[in-house]
């Protein structure tokens, strides 16, 4: 299974590129779990290649942050697509915090059961949707994916 993981607000802060608390440990565990299950982890970001909203907001700042956190190796693929049309990347499952990405996922034929909402303060209006799989910590990703797959 190809699992797309959003970068900003899920792994690192957009404006500072600081890893979210526990990111290194969580992604290392997820990487080990994915290897056992035969899943591929893809980093998918709406960031542009160039700086767009200030210092370090482009692709290079993000990659530098992942290298410094010693988790760059966790992802088999990187996609920086300059917008929220993450559906152009072939994934079986997508973890993202942006409601617009969820809307695009559905519009382009994505299975609603294969989208996982990463809870943030900015999207709390969606937390009440029981039909939408949701997590608030990356450490919960393996459990919810296994549950979605009936394992």
Short mmCIF file of C-alpha atoms in Angstrom, two decimals:
data_model
loop_
_atom_site.label_atom_id
_atom_site.label_comp_id
_atom_site.label_asym_id
_atom_site.label_seq_id
_atom_site.Cartn_x
_atom_site.Cartn_y
_atom_site.Cartn_z
CA UNK A 1 0.00 0.00 0.00
CA UNK A 2 1.22 3.48 -0.88
CA UNK A 3 0.62 5.74 2.11
CA UNK A 4 0.88 9.48 1.54
CA UNK A 5 1.79 11.57 4.58
CA UNK A 6 1.43 15.34 4.50
CA UNK A 7 4.47 17.27 5.64
CA UNK A 8 3.22 20.54 7.10
CA UNK A 9 1.27 20.44 10.38
CA UNK A 10 1.56 16.64 10.37
CA UNK A 11 5.36 16.29 10.51
CA UNK A 12 6.84 19.78 10.76
CA UNK A 13 5.68 23.35 11.35
CA UNK A 14 5.33 25.24 8.08
CA UNK A 15 6.88 28.57 9.05
CA UNK A 16 9.74 27.25 11.20
CA UNK A 17 10.37 23.74 9.84
CA UNK A 18 10.58 22.52 13.42
CA UNK A 19 9.60 18.87 13.79
CA UNK A 20 6.42 18.35 15.76
CA UNK A 21 6.92 16.82 19.23
CA UNK A 22 7.80 13.13 19.06
CA UNK A 23 8.17 13.14 15.28
CA UNK A 24 11.51 11.35 15.07
CA UNK A 25 10.45 8.46 17.31
CA UNK A 26 6.99 8.20 15.73
CA UNK A 27 8.29 8.12 12.15
CA UNK A 28 10.94 5.56 13.01
CA UNK A 29 8.25 3.29 14.47
CA UNK A 30 6.00 3.88 11.45
CA UNK A 31 8.89 3.10 9.10
CA UNK A 32 9.51 -0.23 10.87
CA UNK A 33 5.79 -1.07 10.82
CA UNK A 34 5.52 -0.16 7.12
CA UNK A 35 8.49 -2.39 6.27
CA UNK A 36 6.87 -5.35 8.04
CA UNK A 37 3.51 -4.76 6.34
CA UNK A 38 5.01 -4.05 2.91
CA UNK A 39 3.75 -0.45 2.77
CA UNK A 40 5.57 2.44 1.09
CA UNK A 41 5.64 5.83 2.81
CA UNK A 42 5.42 8.92 0.60
CA UNK A 43 6.00 12.47 1.77
CA UNK A 44 3.51 14.72 0.01
CA UNK A 45 3.65 18.46 0.47
CA UNK A 46 1.81 21.39 -1.02
CA UNK A 47 5.01 23.42 -0.70
CA UNK A 48 6.60 24.92 -3.74
CA UNK A 49 10.16 24.16 -4.72
CA UNK A 50 11.03 27.82 -4.16
CA UNK A 51 10.39 29.97 -1.12
CA UNK A 52 6.83 31.21 -1.15
CA UNK A 53 5.88 32.60 2.25
CA UNK A 54 9.16 33.50 3.84
CA UNK A 55 12.50 31.95 4.72
CA UNK A 56 12.63 28.15 4.79
CA UNK A 57 9.12 27.67 3.43
CA UNK A 58 10.19 25.95 0.23
CA UNK A 59 11.14 22.39 -0.47
CA UNK A 60 14.79 22.78 0.57
CA UNK A 61 13.90 24.03 4.05
CA UNK A 62 11.61 21.06 4.56
CA UNK A 63 14.15 18.52 3.36
CA UNK A 64 16.81 20.11 5.54
CA UNK A 65 14.50 19.78 8.55
CA UNK A 66 13.93 16.07 7.84
CA UNK A 67 17.65 15.46 7.46
CA UNK A 68 18.44 17.27 10.73
CA UNK A 69 15.77 15.25 12.52
CA UNK A 70 17.40 12.09 11.08
CA UNK A 71 14.16 10.89 9.48
CA UNK A 72 14.72 11.70 5.81
CA UNK A 73 15.23 7.98 5.08
CA UNK A 74 11.73 7.09 6.32
CA UNK A 75 10.09 8.18 3.07
CA UNK A 76 10.60 6.30 -0.19
CA UNK A 77 9.29 9.17 -2.29
CA UNK A 78 9.00 12.94 -1.96
CA UNK A 79 6.42 15.03 -3.80
CA UNK A 80 6.38 18.84 -3.58
CA UNK A 81 3.43 19.93 -5.67
CA UNK A 82 2.88 23.64 -4.95
CA UNK A 83 -0.75 23.46 -3.92
CA UNK A 84 -3.40 21.22 -2.41
CA UNK A 85 -3.91 18.94 -5.44
CA UNK A 86 -2.20 16.03 -3.75
CA UNK A 87 -4.44 13.66 -5.68
CA UNK A 88 -1.98 13.88 -8.61
CA UNK A 89 0.25 11.56 -6.58
CA UNK A 90 -0.90 7.94 -6.74
CA UNK A 91 -1.60 6.83 -3.18
CA UNK A 92 -3.85 4.20 -1.67
CA UNK A 93 -4.26 6.15 1.55
CA UNK A 94 -3.63 9.79 2.42
CA UNK A 95 -3.01 11.43 5.80
CA UNK A 96 -3.52 15.20 5.70
CA UNK A 97 -4.77 18.05 7.87
CA UNK A 98 -6.32 20.19 5.13
CA UNK A 99 -10.09 19.98 4.46
CA UNK A 100 -9.50 21.22 0.89
CA UNK A 101 -7.29 18.21 0.27
CA UNK A 102 -10.08 15.96 1.54
CA UNK A 103 -12.53 17.66 -0.85
CA UNK A 104 -10.08 17.19 -3.75
CA UNK A 105 -9.55 13.55 -2.71
CA UNK A 106 -13.29 12.91 -3.01
CA UNK A 107 -13.68 14.96 -6.20
CA UNK A 108 -10.99 12.89 -7.94
CA UNK A 109 -12.50 9.55 -6.97
CA UNK A 110 -10.60 8.88 -3.76
CA UNK A 111 -12.23 6.47 -1.38
CA UNK A 112 -13.41 8.45 1.68
CA UNK A 113 -12.42 5.46 3.85
CA UNK A 114 -8.82 5.87 2.72
CA UNK A 115 -8.39 9.46 3.83
CA UNK A 116 -7.21 10.08 7.39
CA UNK A 117 -7.66 13.54 8.83
CA UNK A 118 -4.79 14.72 11.01
CA UNK A 119 -6.47 16.82 13.71
CA UNK A 120 -5.27 20.38 14.21
CA UNK A 121 -6.87 23.47 15.70
CA UNK A 122 -7.46 24.77 12.17
CA UNK A 123 -9.66 21.84 11.17
CA UNK A 124 -11.54 21.15 14.41
CA UNK A 125 -14.86 21.88 12.66
CA UNK A 126 -14.39 18.45 10.99
CA UNK A 127 -13.74 16.51 14.19
CA UNK A 128 -17.43 15.71 14.58
CA UNK A 129 -17.60 13.75 11.32
CA UNK A 130 -17.65 10.17 12.56
CA UNK A 131 -17.31 8.75 9.04
CA UNK A 132 -13.90 10.41 8.65
CA UNK A 133 -10.95 8.49 10.09
CA UNK A 134 -8.99 10.85 12.32
CA UNK A 135 -5.79 10.91 14.36
CA UNK A 136 -4.08 13.62 16.36
CA UNK A 137 -0.68 11.97 16.60
CA UNK A 138 1.45 10.19 14.01
CA UNK A 139 2.04 7.37 16.47
CA UNK A 140 -1.58 6.30 15.88
CA UNK A 141 -1.14 5.82 12.11
CA UNK A 142 -0.24 2.10 12.14
CA UNK A 143 -3.23 1.20 14.31
CA UNK A 144 -5.75 3.07 12.19
CA UNK A 145 -4.33 1.76 8.91
CA UNK A 146 -4.41 -1.81 10.22
CA UNK A 147 -8.00 -1.25 11.36
CA UNK A 148 -8.99 0.19 7.95
CA UNK A 149 -7.44 -2.88 6.30
CA UNK A 150 -9.21 -5.24 8.69
CA UNK A 151 -6.00 -6.52 10.27
#
